[in-house]
């Protein structure tokens, strides 16, 4: 049975040395109990305590990684059923399928899409991370040749798919340094694939025809010493696959079912031939509860919304996306350039900064910490009001960068300016910018 935070705390060294990344042993114990930390983060736990804690403190859904270098896909590690309870932590990897029976032009086209379909949004680069290389030919040389091409042309985290253990062995040998996911152990080949996964320290997917068989196979692999498993319940209809995702998540979290306490892999590519339906199915599994989603192909018009959905679902709902407080030069501003100020809500920052960029008027943009609230919300909450803004401007260091004393506040209410002028003194001129970002360009050109 799982231990409580206090029970775990009693077994910790209680030195509060902070080496685990949190300020106190009690905080670490609470994180362990919630499945948000790993026991190995504390170097001072006694062997006796380790033995008692390791089972109880293991996260309900084991986190694991696929890939190496900068493009490592971490999946699993989830602790809640619903995003509003806390947050989902490790976003699902999105993969494109490439077969070793596809014509060269098709392979090249898919690799090109993998490399090029990347999108900038709220300061982040949204992109797919994985390629599922499928051995449909049954020929290990063709399989290895495709793996080598994928490996040399991309940084993708790899999924190696084959029904033949010997082809998988050849494939893993070609890319073991990339730590690929081996797909998939079944009742028929599990012994060979356990050795392959163990020898190469790779995660192993487990596939069965139903949840009961999946549970038994996962127990068998765990007993053989494998820890990093990815579950495939074998369902290929949307309804059954969706039910399985929910069942697996509930069993792991609510019933502490260790046999199903692993991330999952789903195959929308095998559930329909219609690209739009496939995107909708993938959207369903982003929300509930896939660890990896394999698509038959990438299309910009459906990949982008999937990436944005994933960003939104996996953003902590209790913490707005925020920018760091500070001075952001846009373009090449000098001592006569306009000074603008806005809040640190990411979306606000990117709307305002995009407008400034579009105006081609190099400017200084001051970003004030309002705990991630937008301009009017922060004003209503008393966090972006005249005296607070004035205090921030004075401390920001902007007066060392510009000769003038004028500041523009896009989208603020006029009521801000009175207190702000009083706080800054009569040397300063305050302009309340247009509320609609689209008008800021014209305003900057003529007004700042
Ligand atoms: Fe306590 Fe261990 Fe964390 Fe140090 S590293 S604060 S001893 S839990």
XYZ file of C-alpha atoms and ligand atoms in Angstrom:
456
model
C 0.000 0.000 0.000
C 1.217 3.520 -0.779
C 2.814 5.461 2.076
C 1.703 8.953 3.037
C 4.062 11.912 2.849
C 4.519 11.862 6.636
C 5.302 8.130 6.673
C 7.912 8.694 3.964
C 9.321 11.719 5.815
C 10.020 9.577 8.885
C 12.375 7.439 6.783
C 14.335 10.353 5.275
C 17.582 11.799 6.740
C 15.852 15.071 7.814
C 18.920 17.234 7.184
C 17.158 19.618 4.792
C 20.324 19.781 2.684
C 18.337 20.720 -0.469
C 20.382 18.473 -2.780
C 17.201 16.841 -4.056
C 16.096 20.196 -5.480
C 13.491 21.111 -2.860
C 14.116 23.071 0.344
C 13.192 20.446 2.935
C 12.995 16.695 3.455
C 9.291 17.137 4.205
C 8.671 18.794 0.827
C 10.611 15.970 -0.850
C 8.530 13.392 1.036
C 5.310 15.071 -0.127
C 6.557 15.052 -3.718
C 7.461 11.371 -3.444
C 4.026 10.550 -2.083
C 2.427 12.430 -4.972
C 4.605 10.617 -7.519
C 6.298 13.888 -8.511
C 9.822 12.930 -7.434
C 12.090 9.924 -7.642
C 13.737 8.486 -4.554
C 17.101 8.470 -6.333
C 17.118 12.289 -6.128
C 18.125 12.019 -2.460
C 21.671 10.655 -2.173
C 21.468 10.171 1.602
C 18.631 7.651 2.009
C 19.814 4.552 3.899
C 19.661 1.177 2.178
C 17.095 0.039 4.695
C 14.873 3.047 4.018
C 15.398 2.605 0.274
C 14.061 -0.930 0.417
C 10.991 0.257 2.293
C 10.414 3.296 0.139
C 11.220 2.199 -3.372
C 8.042 0.238 -3.917
C 5.798 2.706 -2.108
C 7.289 5.794 -3.709
C 7.321 4.584 -7.320
C 5.141 6.865 -9.434
C 1.801 5.257 -10.391
C 2.651 5.576 -14.093
C 6.316 4.974 -14.671
C 8.111 7.824 -16.443
C 10.548 6.791 -19.159
C 12.441 8.313 -22.038
C 12.839 7.481 -25.707
C 15.634 9.081 -27.707
C 18.918 10.716 -26.821
C 20.684 14.053 -27.127
C 18.543 17.164 -27.305
C 15.464 15.402 -28.644
C 14.563 13.134 -25.760
C 10.880 12.297 -25.424
C 9.844 11.789 -21.813
C 6.498 10.077 -21.336
C 4.498 8.698 -18.414
C 4.914 10.057 -14.893
C 1.327 11.318 -14.760
C -0.353 11.545 -11.378
C -3.876 12.783 -12.108
C -6.884 11.753 -14.161
C -8.000 15.280 -14.928
C -5.861 18.191 -15.916
C -7.711 20.605 -13.633
C -6.783 18.489 -10.575
C -3.116 19.411 -10.905
C -1.435 19.207 -14.279
C -0.380 16.673 -16.886
C 3.390 16.638 -16.972
C 4.892 14.765 -19.927
C 3.283 15.544 -23.242
C 2.787 12.636 -25.660
C 5.361 12.145 -28.387
C 3.929 12.568 -31.893
C 5.385 10.239 -34.525
C 5.204 9.917 -38.297
C 5.232 6.409 -39.749
C 7.797 5.541 -42.410
C 7.865 2.076 -43.952
C 10.821 0.292 -45.491
C 8.563 -0.690 -48.408
C 7.746 2.931 -49.298
C 9.258 4.379 -52.485
C 12.319 6.550 -51.982
C 10.426 9.725 -52.917
C 7.802 9.050 -50.259
C 10.443 8.400 -47.601
C 12.203 11.631 -48.510
C 8.936 13.555 -48.484
C 8.097 12.328 -44.965
C 11.571 13.080 -43.672
C 11.285 16.570 -45.148
C 7.969 17.111 -43.380
C 9.428 15.888 -40.106
C 12.269 18.382 -40.407
C 10.288 21.345 -41.682
C 6.958 21.278 -39.855
C 7.931 23.387 -36.855
C 6.000 26.341 -35.484
C 6.869 29.243 -33.198
C 4.181 30.016 -30.660
C 4.329 31.987 -27.414
C 8.116 31.793 -27.514
C 8.192 28.020 -27.900
C 9.012 25.838 -30.882
C 6.224 23.338 -31.456
C 7.295 20.272 -33.386
C 6.774 16.529 -33.644
C 9.611 14.539 -32.081
C 9.352 10.939 -33.209
C 9.622 8.729 -36.281
C 8.187 5.209 -36.287
C 10.300 3.139 -38.680
C 8.308 0.121 -39.808
C 9.801 -3.086 -41.144
C 7.087 -4.186 -43.555
C 9.506 -5.830 -45.966
C 10.592 -8.466 -43.455
C 14.119 -7.785 -44.716
C 16.541 -6.666 -42.025
C 18.915 -5.001 -44.517
C 16.159 -2.756 -45.875
C 15.083 -1.991 -42.324
C 18.599 -1.045 -41.219
C 19.157 1.012 -44.344
C 16.019 3.065 -43.633
C 16.963 3.451 -39.968
C 20.385 4.730 -40.993
C 18.833 7.248 -43.370
C 16.375 8.485 -40.709
C 19.157 8.667 -38.164
C 21.532 10.586 -40.409
C 18.934 13.099 -41.592
C 16.993 13.806 -38.391
C 17.317 14.024 -34.636
C 14.088 12.011 -34.239
C 13.426 9.768 -31.280
C 12.866 6.407 -32.957
C 10.264 3.681 -32.674
C 11.359 0.467 -34.375
C 8.436 -1.650 -35.540
C 8.793 -5.204 -36.775
C 7.171 -8.566 -36.349
C 10.537 -10.275 -36.610
C 12.810 -10.347 -33.578
C 15.911 -10.692 -35.771
C 14.988 -7.554 -37.751
C 14.447 -5.653 -34.517
C 17.830 -6.853 -33.258
C 19.517 -5.582 -36.440
C 17.582 -2.314 -36.197
C 18.475 -1.705 -32.557
C 22.123 -2.430 -33.323
C 22.051 0.336 -35.948
C 20.652 2.962 -33.605
C 21.163 1.842 -29.997
C 22.804 5.192 -29.238
C 19.434 6.817 -30.013
C 17.714 4.681 -27.338
C 14.812 3.639 -29.594
C 11.515 2.193 -28.430
C 11.344 -1.449 -29.537
C 7.874 -2.402 -30.795
C 6.566 -4.822 -29.707
C 6.856 -7.725 -27.294
C 4.026 -10.227 -27.609
C 3.433 -13.635 -26.069
C 5.253 -15.154 -29.029
C 8.512 -13.183 -28.965
C 8.827 -11.754 -25.464
C 11.893 -13.733 -24.420
C 13.989 -12.600 -27.392
C 12.888 -8.988 -27.005
C 13.490 -8.906 -23.256
C 17.145 -9.801 -23.908
C 17.376 -7.218 -26.698
C 15.869 -4.441 -24.563
C 18.006 -5.327 -21.548
C 21.279 -5.569 -23.472
C 20.713 -2.214 -25.162
C 18.943 -0.462 -22.263
C 16.016 0.410 -24.526
C 12.345 0.780 -23.613
C 10.102 -2.007 -24.880
C 6.513 -1.772 -26.093
C 4.181 -4.570 -25.010
C 1.268 -5.575 -27.207
C -1.611 -7.898 -26.408
C -5.129 -8.489 -27.695
C -6.907 -7.245 -24.593
C -6.215 -5.611 -21.267
C -6.103 -8.828 -19.274
C -3.524 -10.371 -21.573
C -1.624 -7.059 -21.591
C -1.543 -7.033 -17.814
C -0.201 -10.597 -17.659
C 2.465 -9.917 -20.271
C 3.557 -6.747 -18.533
C 3.916 -8.706 -15.255
C 5.999 -11.311 -17.055
C 8.337 -8.658 -18.502
C 8.626 -6.850 -15.181
C 9.491 -10.131 -13.462
C 12.194 -10.624 -16.106
C 13.773 -7.371 -14.927
C 12.430 -4.835 -17.436
C 11.221 -1.562 -16.027
C 10.654 0.699 -19.031
C 7.552 -0.620 -20.761
C 5.057 1.078 -23.081
C 1.599 -0.470 -23.343
C -0.408 -1.202 -26.479
C -3.786 -2.735 -25.684
C -4.127 -3.879 -29.303
C -7.451 -2.075 -29.897
C -7.750 -0.458 -33.300
C -11.266 0.946 -33.150
C -11.581 4.443 -31.748
C -14.151 3.525 -29.134
C -12.299 0.508 -27.755
C -8.909 2.197 -27.888
C -10.330 5.212 -26.044
C -11.923 2.975 -23.394
C -8.616 1.196 -22.946
C -6.750 4.467 -22.449
C -9.175 5.524 -19.749
C -9.178 2.082 -18.106
C -5.385 1.917 -18.016
C -5.076 5.409 -16.522
C -7.744 4.746 -13.890
C -6.310 1.351 -12.989
C -2.836 2.846 -12.523
C -3.946 5.888 -10.512
C -7.005 4.765 -8.593
C -6.272 1.092 -8.024
C -2.464 1.397 -7.948
C -2.366 -1.395 -10.518
C 1.362 -1.823 -11.169
C 0.805 -4.109 -14.171
C -0.792 -1.201 -16.050
C 1.328 1.571 -14.505
C 3.128 2.457 -17.733
C 2.680 5.004 -20.527
C 0.772 3.897 -23.624
C 1.273 3.978 -27.379
C -1.644 4.558 -29.775
C -1.979 4.159 -33.543
C -4.514 6.526 -35.127
C -2.733 5.561 -38.373
C -4.319 2.102 -38.097
C -7.824 3.310 -37.221
C -8.855 5.122 -40.394
C -7.747 5.952 -43.922
C -9.144 9.464 -43.728
C -6.496 12.053 -42.836
C -8.951 14.391 -41.109
C -10.501 11.590 -39.040
C -7.033 10.472 -38.115
C -6.247 13.962 -36.812
C -9.458 13.947 -34.766
C -8.596 10.557 -33.285
C -5.114 11.822 -32.437
C -6.699 14.879 -30.785
C -8.747 12.528 -28.609
C -5.654 10.636 -27.490
C -3.758 13.831 -26.723
C -6.470 14.663 -24.208
C -6.860 11.096 -22.905
C -4.208 9.625 -22.303
C -1.655 8.475 -24.877
C 2.078 8.548 -24.200
C 2.898 8.210 -27.908
C 0.690 8.859 -30.939
C 1.692 7.396 -34.296
C 0.310 9.165 -37.383
C 0.359 7.805 -40.924
C 1.660 11.114 -42.282
C 2.043 14.762 -41.329
C -0.093 17.514 -42.858
C 0.591 21.055 -41.722
C -3.099 21.925 -41.472
C -3.761 19.114 -38.982
C -0.364 18.817 -37.301
C -0.319 22.436 -36.160
C -3.681 22.242 -34.321
C -2.570 18.968 -32.715
C 0.634 20.572 -31.479
C -1.288 23.563 -30.118
C -3.809 21.262 -28.429
C -0.951 19.343 -26.861
C 0.639 22.582 -25.655
C -2.624 23.699 -24.090
C -3.468 20.381 -22.462
C 0.013 20.008 -21.027
C 0.313 23.562 -19.715
C -0.191 23.804 -15.970
C -3.681 25.322 -15.602
C -2.693 26.844 -12.274
C 0.256 28.747 -13.725
C -0.287 31.095 -16.656
C 2.457 31.079 -19.254
C 4.737 33.907 -18.270
C 7.689 35.906 -19.525
C 10.582 36.955 -17.326
C 10.314 40.500 -16.012
C 12.865 42.757 -17.709
C 13.777 44.965 -20.656
C 13.360 43.379 -24.084
C 15.039 45.193 -27.017
C 13.023 44.756 -30.215
C 14.918 45.496 -33.394
C 17.954 47.621 -32.714
C 16.791 50.288 -30.267
C 18.894 53.263 -29.226
C 18.664 56.151 -26.810
C 15.853 57.849 -28.740
C 13.760 54.739 -29.320
C 10.249 54.417 -27.910
C 9.734 52.734 -24.558
C 6.649 50.578 -24.064
C 5.530 48.624 -21.051
C 3.270 45.620 -20.775
C 2.565 42.662 -18.495
C 4.357 39.307 -18.370
C 1.410 37.223 -19.639
C 3.059 35.405 -22.571
C 0.241 35.990 -25.014
C 0.174 39.716 -24.239
C 3.928 39.924 -24.695
C 3.821 38.183 -28.062
C 0.934 40.284 -29.360
C 2.652 43.528 -28.390
C 6.137 42.462 -29.506
C 4.771 41.217 -32.852
C 3.099 44.576 -33.429
C 6.309 46.422 -32.636
C 8.240 44.157 -34.995
C 5.648 44.737 -37.716
C 5.977 48.516 -37.255
C 9.736 48.292 -37.894
C 10.226 50.903 -35.211
C 13.018 49.595 -32.985
C 11.797 49.882 -29.415
C 12.419 48.966 -25.812
C 9.674 46.776 -24.373
C 9.506 46.635 -20.585
C 7.821 43.509 -19.270
C 6.516 43.822 -15.736
C 5.790 40.816 -13.511
C 2.035 40.733 -12.964
C 1.989 37.015 -12.109
C 1.051 36.165 -15.655
C -2.077 38.330 -15.855
C -2.978 40.244 -18.990
C -3.114 44.051 -18.999
C -6.731 44.654 -18.027
C -6.970 41.638 -15.706
C -3.788 42.754 -13.943
C -5.148 46.306 -13.697
C -8.418 45.017 -12.206
C -6.414 42.904 -9.731
C -4.384 45.968 -8.668
C -1.131 44.544 -10.098
C -0.764 46.807 -13.139
C -1.785 50.149 -11.730
C -0.082 53.544 -11.981
C 2.087 53.537 -8.863
C 3.213 49.901 -9.334
C 4.102 50.552 -12.983
C 5.945 53.737 -12.033
C 7.935 51.924 -9.335
C 8.894 49.225 -11.818
C 9.957 51.710 -14.510
C 12.201 53.555 -12.042
C 13.906 50.327 -10.950
C 14.078 48.732 -14.382
C 17.222 50.495 -15.594
C 15.544 51.879 -18.715
C 16.659 55.433 -17.877
C 20.226 54.324 -18.538
C 19.253 53.243 -22.049
C 17.208 56.225 -23.294
C 17.590 60.005 -23.156
C 13.878 60.792 -23.297
C 11.287 60.229 -20.599
C 8.249 58.965 -22.525
C 6.490 55.660 -22.020
C 3.660 53.989 -23.951
C 1.298 51.449 -22.333
C -0.574 49.513 -25.035
C -4.045 48.438 -24.084
C -4.194 50.025 -20.618
C -7.071 52.098 -19.283
C -6.727 55.851 -19.023
C -7.077 55.681 -15.249
C -3.546 54.308 -15.052
C -1.894 57.487 -16.253
C -2.720 59.818 -13.321
C -1.053 57.702 -10.641
C 1.748 56.810 -12.998
C 2.614 60.429 -13.762
C 2.506 61.189 -10.074
C 4.828 58.271 -9.285
C 7.297 59.076 -12.074
C 7.305 62.850 -11.664
C 6.713 65.658 -14.115
C 9.689 64.808 -16.341
C 7.812 61.836 -17.688
C 5.168 61.773 -20.375
C 2.764 58.822 -20.305
C 0.798 57.666 -23.325
C -1.932 55.099 -23.051
C -1.630 53.081 -26.256
C -4.505 51.787 -28.358
C -6.297 48.807 -26.884
C -6.366 46.943 -30.152
C -2.946 45.661 -31.024
C -3.558 46.180 -34.729
C -3.531 49.927 -34.197
C -0.274 49.970 -32.317
C 1.848 50.002 -35.444
C 0.406 53.273 -36.695
C 0.491 54.689 -33.203
C 4.186 53.864 -32.768
C 5.163 55.342 -36.107
C 3.549 58.675 -35.501
C 3.109 58.905 -31.777
C 6.124 57.554 -29.959
Fe 16.361 15.736 2.673
Fe 17.591 14.035 1.031
Fe 16.427 16.210 0.046
Fe 18.656 16.445 1.504
S 18.474 15.432 -0.498
S 16.762 17.703 1.652
S 18.384 14.807 2.973
S 15.435 14.531 1.072
